[in-house]
Coordinates of N, CA, C and O in Angstrom, one line a residue:
M443 N -4.5 -60.6 8.1 CA -4.9 -61.5 9.2 C -4.6 -63.0 8.8 O -4.2 -63.8 9.7
I444 N -4.9 -63.4 7.6 CA -4.7 -64.7 7.1 C -3.2 -65.1 7.2 O -2.9 -66.2 7.5
T445 N -2.4 -64.1 6.8 CA -0.9 -64.4 6.8 C -0.4 -64.7 8.2 O 0.3 -65.7 8.4
A446 N -0.9 -63.9 9.2 CA -0.4 -64.2 10.6 C -0.9 -65.5 11.1 O -0.2 -66.3 11.7
A447 N -2.1 -65.9 10.7 CA -2.7 -67.2 11.1 C -1.9 -68.3 10.5 O -1.6 -69.3 11.1
L448 N -1.6 -68.2 9.2 CA -0.8 -69.3 8.5 C 0.6 -69.4 9.1 O 1.1 -70.5 9.3
V449 N 1.2 -68.2 9.3 CA 2.6 -68.3 9.9 C 2.5 -69.0 11.3 O 3.4 -69.8 11.7
G450 N 1.5 -68.6 12.1 CA 1.4 -69.2 13.4 C 1.1 -70.7 13.4 O 1.8 -71.5 14.1
V451 N 0.2 -71.2 12.5 CA -0.1 -72.6 12.4 C 1.1 -73.4 11.9 O 1.4 -74.4 12.5
F452 N 1.7 -72.9 10.8 CA 2.8 -73.6 10.3 C 4.0 -73.4 11.2 O 4.9 -74.4 11.2
G453 N 4.2 -72.4 11.9 CA 5.2 -72.2 12.9 C 5.2 -73.2 14.0 O 6.2 -73.8 14.4
V454 N 4.0 -73.5 14.5 CA 3.8 -74.5 15.5 C 4.2 -75.9 14.9 O 4.9 -76.7 15.5
A455 N 3.7 -76.2 13.7 CA 4.1 -77.4 13.0 C 5.6 -77.6 12.9 O 6.2 -78.7 13.1
G456 N 6.3 -76.5 12.4 CA 7.7 -76.5 12.3 C 8.4 -76.8 13.6 O 9.4 -77.6 13.7
A457 N 8.0 -76.1 14.7 CA 8.6 -76.3 16.0 C 8.4 -77.7 16.5 O 9.3 -78.3 17.1
L458 N 7.2 -78.3 16.3 CA 7.0 -79.7 16.7 C 7.8 -80.6 15.9 O 8.3 -81.6 16.4
L459 N 8.0 -80.4 14.6 CA 8.8 -81.2 13.8 C 10.3 -81.1 14.2 O 11.0 -82.2 14.3
R460 N 10.7 -79.9 14.6 CA 12.1 -79.8 15.1 C 12.3 -80.6 16.4 O 13.2 -81.2 16.6
F461 N 11.3 -80.5 17.3 CA 11.3 -81.2 18.5 C 11.4 -82.7 18.2 O 12.1 -83.5 18.9
A462 N 10.6 -83.2 17.3 CA 10.6 -84.6 16.9 C 12.0 -85.1 16.4 O 12.5 -86.2 16.8
V463 N 12.6 -84.3 15.5 CA 13.9 -84.6 15.0 C 14.9 -84.6 16.1 O 15.8 -85.5 16.2
D464 N 14.9 -83.6 17.0 CA 15.9 -83.5 18.1 C 15.7 -84.7 19.0 O 16.7 -85.4 19.5
S465 N 14.4 -85.1 19.3 CA 14.2 -86.3 20.2 C 14.7 -87.5 19.5 O 15.2 -88.4 20.2
W466 N 14.5 -87.7 18.2 CA 14.9 -88.9 17.6 C 16.4 -89.1 17.7 O 16.9 -90.1 18.0
F467 N 17.1 -88.0 17.4 CA 18.6 -88.0 17.5 C 19.0 -88.2 19.0 O 20.0 -88.9 19.2
A468 N 18.4 -87.7 19.9 CA 18.7 -87.8 21.3 C 18.6 -89.3 21.8 O 19.3 -89.8 22.6
H469 N 17.6 -90.0 21.2 CA 17.4 -91.4 21.5 C 18.2 -92.4 20.7 O 18.2 -93.5 20.9
H470 N 19.0 -91.8 19.8 CA 19.9 -92.6 19.0 C 21.3 -92.0 19.1 O 21.9 -91.5 18.2
S471 N 21.8 -92.1 20.4 CA 23.0 -91.5 20.7 C 24.2 -92.0 19.9 O 25.2 -91.3 19.7
S472 N 24.2 -93.2 19.4 CA 25.3 -93.6 18.5 C 25.4 -92.8 17.2 O 26.4 -92.7 16.7
I473 N 24.3 -92.3 16.8 CA 24.3 -91.5 15.6 C 24.7 -90.1 16.0 O 25.4 -89.4 15.2
R474 N 24.3 -89.6 17.2 CA 24.5 -88.3 17.6 C 26.0 -88.0 17.9 O 26.5 -86.9 17.9
S475 N 26.7 -89.1 18.3 CA 28.1 -88.9 18.7 C 29.1 -89.6 17.8 O 28.7 -90.5 17.1
V476 N 30.3 -89.1 17.8 CA 31.4 -89.7 17.1 C 32.4 -90.3 18.1 O 32.8 -89.7 19.0
R477 N 32.7 -91.6 17.9 CA 33.6 -92.3 18.9 C 35.0 -92.1 18.4 O 35.4 -92.1 17.3
R478 N 35.9 -91.8 19.4 CA 37.3 -91.6 19.2 C 38.0 -92.6 20.1 O 37.5 -93.3 20.9
A479 N 39.3 -92.7 19.9 CA 40.2 -93.5 20.7 C 40.0 -93.2 22.1 O 39.8 -92.0 22.5
G480 N 40.0 -94.2 23.0 CA 39.8 -94.0 24.4 C 38.3 -94.0 24.8 O 37.9 -93.6 25.9
H481 N 37.4 -94.3 23.9 CA 36.0 -94.4 24.1 C 35.3 -93.2 24.5 O 34.4 -93.2 25.3
V482 N 35.8 -92.0 24.1 CA 35.2 -90.7 24.4 C 34.2 -90.4 23.3 O 34.6 -90.4 22.1
A483 N 33.0 -90.1 23.6 CA 32.0 -89.8 22.6 C 32.1 -88.3 22.4 O 31.9 -87.5 23.3
L484 N 32.3 -87.9 21.1 CA 32.3 -86.5 20.8 C 31.0 -86.1 20.0 O 30.6 -86.8 19.1
H485 N 30.5 -85.0 20.4 CA 29.2 -84.5 19.8 C 29.4 -84.1 18.4 O 30.4 -83.5 18.0
W486 N 28.4 -84.4 17.6 CA 28.3 -83.9 16.2 C 26.9 -83.4 16.1 O 25.9 -84.2 16.3
P487 N 26.6 -82.2 15.6 CA 25.2 -81.7 15.5 C 24.4 -82.2 14.4 O 24.0 -81.4 13.5
W488 N 24.1 -83.5 14.3 CA 23.3 -84.1 13.2 C 21.9 -83.5 13.2 O 21.4 -83.2 12.1
A489 N 21.2 -83.4 14.3 CA 19.8 -82.9 14.3 C 19.8 -81.5 13.7 O 18.9 -81.2 12.9
T490 N 20.7 -80.7 14.0 CA 20.7 -79.3 13.5 C 20.9 -79.3 12.0 O 20.3 -78.6 11.3
L491 N 21.8 -80.1 11.6 CA 22.1 -80.2 10.1 C 20.8 -80.7 9.4 O 20.4 -80.1 8.4
V492 N 20.2 -81.7 9.9 CA 19.0 -82.2 9.3 C 17.9 -81.2 9.2 O 17.3 -81.0 8.1
V493 N 17.6 -80.5 10.3 CA 16.5 -79.6 10.3 C 16.8 -78.4 9.4 O 15.9 -77.8 8.7
N494 N 18.0 -77.9 9.4 CA 18.4 -76.8 8.5 C 18.3 -77.1 7.1 O 17.8 -76.3 6.3
V495 N 18.7 -78.3 6.7 CA 18.6 -78.7 5.3 C 17.2 -78.9 4.9 O 16.7 -78.4 3.8
M496 N 16.4 -79.5 5.7 CA 14.9 -79.7 5.5 C 14.3 -78.3 5.3 O 13.5 -78.1 4.4
G497 N 14.6 -77.3 6.2 CA 14.1 -76.0 6.1 C 14.4 -75.3 4.8 O 13.6 -74.6 4.2
C498 N 15.7 -75.4 4.3 CA 16.1 -74.9 3.0 C 15.3 -75.5 1.9 O 14.8 -74.7 1.0
F499 N 15.1 -76.8 2.0 CA 14.3 -77.4 0.9 C 12.8 -76.9 0.9 O 12.2 -76.6 -0.1
I500 N 12.3 -76.8 2.1 CA 10.9 -76.3 2.3 C 10.7 -74.9 1.7 O 9.8 -74.5 1.0
I501 N 11.7 -74.0 2.0 CA 11.7 -72.6 1.5 C 11.8 -72.6 0.0 O 11.0 -71.9 -0.7
G502 N 12.7 -73.4 -0.6 CA 12.8 -73.5 -2.0 C 11.5 -74.0 -2.7 O 11.0 -73.5 -3.7
L503 N 11.0 -75.0 -2.1 CA 9.7 -75.6 -2.6 C 8.6 -74.6 -2.5 O 7.8 -74.4 -3.4
A504 N 8.5 -73.9 -1.3 CA 7.4 -72.9 -1.1 C 7.6 -71.8 -2.1 O 6.6 -71.3 -2.7
H505 N 8.8 -71.4 -2.4 CA 9.0 -70.3 -3.4 C 8.5 -70.7 -4.8 O 7.8 -69.9 -5.4
G506 N 8.8 -71.9 -5.1 CA 8.4 -72.4 -6.5 C 6.9 -72.7 -6.6 O 6.3 -72.4 -7.6
L507 N 6.4 -73.4 -5.5 CA 5.0 -73.8 -5.6 C 4.0 -72.7 -5.5 O 3.0 -72.7 -6.2
T508 N 4.3 -71.7 -4.7 CA 3.3 -70.7 -4.5 C 3.1 -69.9 -5.8 O 2.0 -69.5 -6.1
G509 N 4.2 -69.6 -6.5 CA 4.0 -69.0 -7.8 C 3.4 -69.9 -8.9 O 2.5 -69.5 -9.6
R510 N 3.8 -71.1 -8.9 CA 3.3 -72.1 -9.9 C 1.8 -72.4 -9.7 O 1.0 -72.6 -10.6
L511 N 1.4 -72.5 -8.4 CA 0.0 -72.9 -8.1 C -0.9 -71.7 -7.9 O -2.1 -71.8 -7.7
G512 N -0.3 -70.5 -8.1 CA -1.1 -69.3 -7.9 C -1.5 -69.0 -6.5 O -2.5 -68.3 -6.3
L513 N -0.8 -69.6 -5.5 CA -1.1 -69.3 -4.1 C -0.6 -67.9 -3.8 O 0.5 -67.5 -4.3
G514 N -1.2 -67.2 -2.9 CA -0.8 -65.9 -2.6 C 0.5 -65.8 -1.7 O 1.0 -66.9 -1.3
A515 N 0.9 -64.6 -1.5 CA 2.1 -64.4 -0.7 C 1.9 -64.9 0.7 O 2.9 -65.2 1.4
E516 N 0.7 -64.9 1.2 CA 0.4 -65.4 2.6 C 0.8 -66.9 2.8 O 1.2 -67.3 3.8
W517 N 0.6 -67.7 1.7 CA 1.0 -69.1 1.8 C 2.5 -69.2 1.8 O 3.0 -70.1 2.5
Q518 N 3.2 -68.4 1.0 CA 4.6 -68.5 1.0 C 5.2 -68.1 2.3 O 6.1 -68.7 2.9
A519 N 4.6 -67.0 2.9 CA 5.0 -66.6 4.3 C 4.7 -67.7 5.3 O 5.5 -68.0 6.2
G520 N 3.5 -68.3 5.2 CA 3.2 -69.4 6.1 C 4.2 -70.6 6.0 O 4.6 -71.1 7.1
L521 N 4.5 -71.0 4.8 CA 5.4 -72.1 4.7 C 6.9 -71.7 4.9 O 7.6 -72.5 5.6
A522 N 7.3 -70.6 4.4 CA 8.7 -70.2 4.6 C 9.0 -69.7 6.0 O 9.9 -70.2 6.6
T523 N 8.3 -68.7 6.4 CA 8.5 -68.0 7.7 C 8.0 -68.9 8.8 O 8.7 -69.1 9.8
G524 N 6.8 -69.5 8.6 CA 6.2 -70.3 9.7 C 6.9 -71.7 9.8 O 7.5 -72.0 10.8
L525 N 6.6 -72.5 8.8 CA 7.1 -73.9 8.8 C 8.6 -74.0 8.9 O 9.2 -74.6 9.8
A526 N 9.3 -73.4 7.9 CA 10.8 -73.5 7.8 C 11.4 -72.7 9.0 O 12.4 -73.1 9.6
G527 N 10.8 -71.6 9.3 CA 11.3 -70.8 10.4 C 11.2 -71.5 11.8 O 12.1 -71.4 12.6
G528 N 10.1 -72.2 12.0 CA 9.9 -72.9 13.2 C 10.8 -74.2 13.3 O 11.1 -74.7 14.4
L529 N 11.1 -74.7 12.1 CA 11.9 -75.9 12.0 C 13.4 -75.7 12.1 O 14.1 -76.4 12.8
T530 N 13.9 -74.6 11.5 CA 15.3 -74.4 11.4 C 15.9 -73.7 12.6 O 15.2 -73.1 13.3
T531 N 17.2 -73.7 12.7 CA 17.9 -73.0 13.8 C 19.2 -72.5 13.5 O 20.2 -73.3 13.3
F532 N 19.4 -71.2 13.3 CA 20.7 -70.6 13.1 C 21.4 -70.6 14.4 O 22.6 -70.8 14.4
S533 N 20.7 -70.3 15.5 CA 21.4 -70.2 16.8 C 22.0 -71.5 17.3 O 23.1 -71.5 17.8
S534 N 21.3 -72.6 17.1 CA 21.9 -73.9 17.5 C 23.1 -74.3 16.6 O 24.1 -74.9 17.0
W535 N 23.0 -73.9 15.3 CA 24.1 -74.2 14.4 C 25.3 -73.4 14.8 O 26.4 -73.9 14.8
T536 N 25.1 -72.1 15.1 CA 26.2 -71.3 15.6 C 26.8 -71.8 16.9 O 28.1 -71.9 17.0
T537 N 26.0 -72.2 17.8 CA 26.4 -72.7 19.1 C 27.2 -74.0 18.9 O 28.2 -74.2 19.6
A538 N 26.7 -74.9 18.1 CA 27.4 -76.1 17.8 C 28.8 -75.9 17.2 O 29.7 -76.5 17.6
T539 N 28.8 -74.9 16.3 CA 30.1 -74.6 15.7 C 31.1 -74.0 16.8 O 32.3 -74.4 16.8
I540 N 30.6 -73.1 17.6 CA 31.4 -72.6 18.7 C 31.9 -73.7 19.6 O 33.0 -73.7 20.1
R541 N 31.0 -74.6 19.9 CA 31.4 -75.8 20.8 C 32.5 -76.6 20.2 O 33.4 -77.0 20.9
L542 N 32.4 -76.9 18.9 CA 33.4 -77.6 18.2 C 34.7 -76.9 18.3 O 35.8 -77.4 18.5
L543 N 34.7 -75.5 18.1 CA 35.9 -74.7 18.1 C 36.5 -74.8 19.5 O 37.7 -74.8 19.7
S544 N 35.6 -74.7 20.6 CA 36.1 -74.7 22.0 C 36.8 -76.0 22.3 O 37.6 -76.1 23.2
E545 N 36.4 -77.1 21.6 CA 37.0 -78.4 21.8 C 38.2 -78.6 21.0 O 38.8 -79.7 20.9
A546 N 38.7 -77.5 20.3 CA 39.8 -77.6 19.4 C 39.6 -78.5 18.2 O 40.6 -79.1 17.7
R547 N 38.4 -78.7 17.8 CA 38.0 -79.6 16.7 C 37.8 -78.6 15.5 O 36.7 -78.5 15.0
F548 N 38.8 -78.0 15.0 CA 38.8 -77.0 14.0 C 38.3 -77.6 12.7 O 37.5 -76.9 12.0
G549 N 38.7 -78.8 12.3 CA 38.3 -79.4 11.1 C 36.8 -79.7 11.1 O 36.1 -79.5 10.2
A550 N 36.3 -80.2 12.3 CA 34.9 -80.5 12.5 C 34.1 -79.2 12.4 O 33.0 -79.2 11.8
A551 N 34.6 -78.1 13.0 CA 33.8 -76.9 12.9 C 33.7 -76.3 11.5 O 32.7 -75.9 11.1
A552 N 34.9 -76.4 10.8 CA 34.8 -76.0 9.3 C 33.9 -76.9 8.5 O 33.2 -76.4 7.6
L553 N 33.9 -78.2 8.8 CA 33.1 -79.1 8.1 C 31.6 -78.8 8.4 O 30.7 -78.8 7.5
N554 N 31.3 -78.4 9.7 CA 29.9 -78.1 10.1 C 29.4 -76.9 9.3 O 28.3 -76.9 8.8
V555 N 30.3 -75.9 9.2 CA 29.9 -74.7 8.5 C 29.7 -75.0 7.0 O 28.7 -74.7 6.4
S556 N 30.7 -75.7 6.4 CA 30.6 -75.9 4.9 C 29.5 -76.9 4.5 O 28.8 -76.7 3.5
V557 N 29.3 -77.9 5.3 CA 28.2 -78.9 5.0 C 26.8 -78.2 5.2 O 26.0 -78.4 4.3
N558 N 26.6 -77.5 6.2 CA 25.3 -76.8 6.4 C 25.0 -75.8 5.2 O 23.9 -75.8 4.7
L559 N 26.0 -75.1 4.8 CA 25.9 -74.1 3.8 C 25.7 -74.8 2.4 O 24.8 -74.5 1.6
G560 N 26.6 -75.8 2.1 CA 26.5 -76.5 0.9 C 25.2 -77.3 0.7 O 24.5 -77.2 -0.3
L561 N 24.9 -78.1 1.7 CA 23.6 -78.8 1.6 C 22.4 -77.9 1.7 O 21.4 -78.2 1.0
G562 N 22.5 -76.8 2.4 CA 21.4 -75.9 2.4 C 21.1 -75.2 1.1 O 19.9 -75.2 0.6
F563 N 22.2 -74.8 0.4 CA 22.0 -74.3 -0.9 C 21.5 -75.3 -1.9 O 20.5 -75.0 -2.7
A564 N 22.0 -76.5 -1.8 CA 21.6 -77.6 -2.7 C 20.1 -77.9 -2.4 O 19.3 -78.2 -3.4
A565 N 19.7 -78.0 -1.2 CA 18.3 -78.3 -0.8 C 17.3 -77.2 -1.3 O 16.3 -77.5 -1.8
A566 N 17.7 -76.0 -1.2 CA 16.9 -74.9 -1.6 C 16.7 -75.0 -3.2 O 15.6 -74.8 -3.7
A567 N 17.8 -75.2 -3.9 CA 17.8 -75.3 -5.3 C 16.9 -76.5 -5.7 O 16.2 -76.5 -6.7
A568 N 17.1 -77.6 -5.0 CA 16.2 -78.8 -5.3 C 14.8 -78.6 -5.1 O 13.9 -79.0 -5.9
G569 N 14.4 -77.8 -4.0 CA 13.0 -77.4 -3.8 C 12.5 -76.6 -4.9 O 11.3 -76.8 -5.4
I570 N 13.2 -75.6 -5.4 CA 12.8 -74.8 -6.5 C 12.7 -75.6 -7.8 O 11.7 -75.5 -8.5
A571 N 13.7 -76.4 -8.0 CA 13.6 -77.2 -9.2 C 12.4 -78.2 -9.2 O 11.8 -78.5 -10.2
L572 N 12.2 -78.8 -8.0 CA 11.0 -79.8 -8.0 C 9.7 -79.1 -8.2 O 8.8 -79.7 -8.8
A573 N 9.6 -77.8 -7.8 CA 8.4 -77.1 -7.9 C 8.2 -76.6 -9.4 O 7.1 -76.2 -9.7
A574 N 9.2 -76.6 -10.2 CA 9.2 -76.0 -11.5 C 8.4 -76.9 -12.5 O 8.2 -78.0 -12.4

């Protein structure tokens, strides 16, 4: 019962944090878009990248801290499944990549995939190392 409660509470916190990050980027459209010749603004999924990297860091940190601090598996589930799960988004990342491909921005799509994976792995490793 405690695990479900922690996942729920942290899940709400993660979703609200995701909403805050999305809102911040939406209100800073110059960061959200890439300008090209002819003054056409092209979308780049910055908010998705930020929340996914943050989530990977949180999961790495939760993995390291729960063992080090002697917290039970329910806390790891709350932080990893709840907080990071509510914060991160595989579906938005996939949709953004498909959108870049549909715009024939193949390099940008490949960059989106590689940067999300590379920074995600690095953030998870940093979280684990920081907790050690």
